[in-house]
mmCIF file of C-alpha atoms in Angstrom:
data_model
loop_
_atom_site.group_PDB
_atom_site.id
_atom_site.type_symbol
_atom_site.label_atom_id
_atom_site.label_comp_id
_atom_site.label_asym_id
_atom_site.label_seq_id
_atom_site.Cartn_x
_atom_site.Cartn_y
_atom_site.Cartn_z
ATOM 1 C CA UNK B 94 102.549 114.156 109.070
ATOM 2 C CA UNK B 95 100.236 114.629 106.020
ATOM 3 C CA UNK B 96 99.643 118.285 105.111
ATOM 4 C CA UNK B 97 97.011 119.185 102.945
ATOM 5 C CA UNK B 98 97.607 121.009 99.720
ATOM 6 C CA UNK B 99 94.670 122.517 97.610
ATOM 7 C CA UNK B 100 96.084 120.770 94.088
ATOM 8 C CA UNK B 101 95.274 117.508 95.784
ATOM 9 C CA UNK B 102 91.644 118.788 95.986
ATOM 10 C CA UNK B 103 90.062 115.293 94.162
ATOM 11 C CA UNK B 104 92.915 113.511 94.845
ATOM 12 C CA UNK B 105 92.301 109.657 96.034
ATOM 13 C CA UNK B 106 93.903 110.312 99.640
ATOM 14 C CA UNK B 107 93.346 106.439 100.572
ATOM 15 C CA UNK B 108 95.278 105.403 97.047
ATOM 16 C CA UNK B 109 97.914 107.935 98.059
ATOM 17 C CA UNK B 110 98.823 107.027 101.573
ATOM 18 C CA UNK B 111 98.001 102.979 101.464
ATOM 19 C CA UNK B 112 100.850 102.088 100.775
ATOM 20 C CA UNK B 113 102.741 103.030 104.119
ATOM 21 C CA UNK B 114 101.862 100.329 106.062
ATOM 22 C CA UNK B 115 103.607 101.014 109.223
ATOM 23 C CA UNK B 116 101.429 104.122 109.362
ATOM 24 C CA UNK B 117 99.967 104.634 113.065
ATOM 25 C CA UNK B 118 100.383 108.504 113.519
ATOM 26 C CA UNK B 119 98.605 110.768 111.535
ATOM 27 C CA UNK B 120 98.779 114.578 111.308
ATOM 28 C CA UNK B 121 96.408 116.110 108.992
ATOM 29 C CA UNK B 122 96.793 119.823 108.259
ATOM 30 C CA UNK B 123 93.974 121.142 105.986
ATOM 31 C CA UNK B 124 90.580 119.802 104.094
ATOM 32 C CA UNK B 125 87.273 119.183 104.079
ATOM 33 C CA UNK B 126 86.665 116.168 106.277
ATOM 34 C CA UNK B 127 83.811 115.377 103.203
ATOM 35 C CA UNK B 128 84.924 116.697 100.199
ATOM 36 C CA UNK B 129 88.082 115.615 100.551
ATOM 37 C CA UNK B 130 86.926 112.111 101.724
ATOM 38 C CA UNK B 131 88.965 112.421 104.832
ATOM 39 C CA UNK B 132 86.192 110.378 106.358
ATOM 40 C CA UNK B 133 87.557 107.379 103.412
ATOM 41 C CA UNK B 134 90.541 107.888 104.260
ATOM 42 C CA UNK B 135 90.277 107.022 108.281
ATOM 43 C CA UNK B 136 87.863 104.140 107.318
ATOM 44 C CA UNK B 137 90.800 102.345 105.591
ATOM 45 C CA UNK B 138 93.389 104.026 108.140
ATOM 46 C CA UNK B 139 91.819 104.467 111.067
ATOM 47 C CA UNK B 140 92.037 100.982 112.791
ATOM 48 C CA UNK B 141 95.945 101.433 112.895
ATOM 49 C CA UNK B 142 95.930 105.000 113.939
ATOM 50 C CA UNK B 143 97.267 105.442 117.295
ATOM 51 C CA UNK B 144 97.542 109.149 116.625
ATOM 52 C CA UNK B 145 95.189 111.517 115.202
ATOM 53 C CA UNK B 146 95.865 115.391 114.526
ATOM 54 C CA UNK B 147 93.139 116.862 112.508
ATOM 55 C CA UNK B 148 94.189 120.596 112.356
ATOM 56 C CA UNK B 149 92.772 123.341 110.421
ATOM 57 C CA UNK B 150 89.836 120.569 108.885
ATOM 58 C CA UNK B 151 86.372 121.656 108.368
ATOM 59 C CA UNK B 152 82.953 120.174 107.517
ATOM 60 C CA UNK B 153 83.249 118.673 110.476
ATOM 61 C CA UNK B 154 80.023 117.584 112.542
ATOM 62 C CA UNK B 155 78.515 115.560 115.192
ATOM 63 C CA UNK B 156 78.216 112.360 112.487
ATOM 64 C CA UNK B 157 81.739 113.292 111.672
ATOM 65 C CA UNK B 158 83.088 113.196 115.112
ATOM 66 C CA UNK B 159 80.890 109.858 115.629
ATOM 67 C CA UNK B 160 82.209 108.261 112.751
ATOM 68 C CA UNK B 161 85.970 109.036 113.886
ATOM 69 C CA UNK B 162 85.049 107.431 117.416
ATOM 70 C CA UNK B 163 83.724 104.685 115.002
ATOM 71 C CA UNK B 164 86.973 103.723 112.501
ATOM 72 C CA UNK B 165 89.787 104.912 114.904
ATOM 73 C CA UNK B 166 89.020 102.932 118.004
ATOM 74 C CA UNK B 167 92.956 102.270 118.981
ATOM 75 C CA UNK B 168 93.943 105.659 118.794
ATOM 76 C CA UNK B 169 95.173 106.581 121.927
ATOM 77 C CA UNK B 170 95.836 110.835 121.394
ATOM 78 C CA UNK B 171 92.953 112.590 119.378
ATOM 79 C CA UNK B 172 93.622 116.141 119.124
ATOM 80 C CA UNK B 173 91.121 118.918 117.020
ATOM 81 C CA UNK B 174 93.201 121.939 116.338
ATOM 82 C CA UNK B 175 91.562 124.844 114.529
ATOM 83 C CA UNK B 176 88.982 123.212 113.463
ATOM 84 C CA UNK B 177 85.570 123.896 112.067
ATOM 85 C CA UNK B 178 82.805 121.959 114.061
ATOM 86 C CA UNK B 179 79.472 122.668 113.263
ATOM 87 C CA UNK B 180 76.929 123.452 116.482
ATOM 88 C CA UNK B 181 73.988 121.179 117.145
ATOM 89 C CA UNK B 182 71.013 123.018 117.880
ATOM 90 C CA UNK B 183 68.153 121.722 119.613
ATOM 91 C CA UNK B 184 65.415 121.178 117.041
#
């Protein structure tokens, strides 16, 4: 489980959890899926991911969602918990 903490706010979350390379299950409590370049993080991650949490993480959107469909194509539980998804209105 990763939880977010605001002093990593800028922090290089792909540099940070690289390293663990046996990493298939991710829980990620807190962020901006954007600003925090959680969407950076799943494009090196994601392929491995056979569990995704993303709880209490906002800026999320329809290209958001599409890009997690994208980059985590083996994950087998996706689960949105609290999160902030931004409505699509019919333009």
């Amino acid at each position: 489980m990763f939880q977010y903490n605001a002093e990593l706010a800028g922090a290089d979350l792909c540099h940070l959890l690289s390293p663990f390379t046996a990493l298939n299950e991710l829980h990620n409590w807190g962020g901006e899926f954007y600003n925090d370049k959680l969407d950076e993080l799943l494009h090196l991650l994601g392929g491995r991911l056979r569990i995704l949490y993303l709880i209490h993480v906002y800026q999320l959107d329809i290209a958001a969602l599409s890009f997690v469909s994208r980059t985590c194509g083996n994950v087998e539980t996706l689960g949105f918990y609290n999160c902030s998804i931004k409505e699509m209105h019919p333009t």
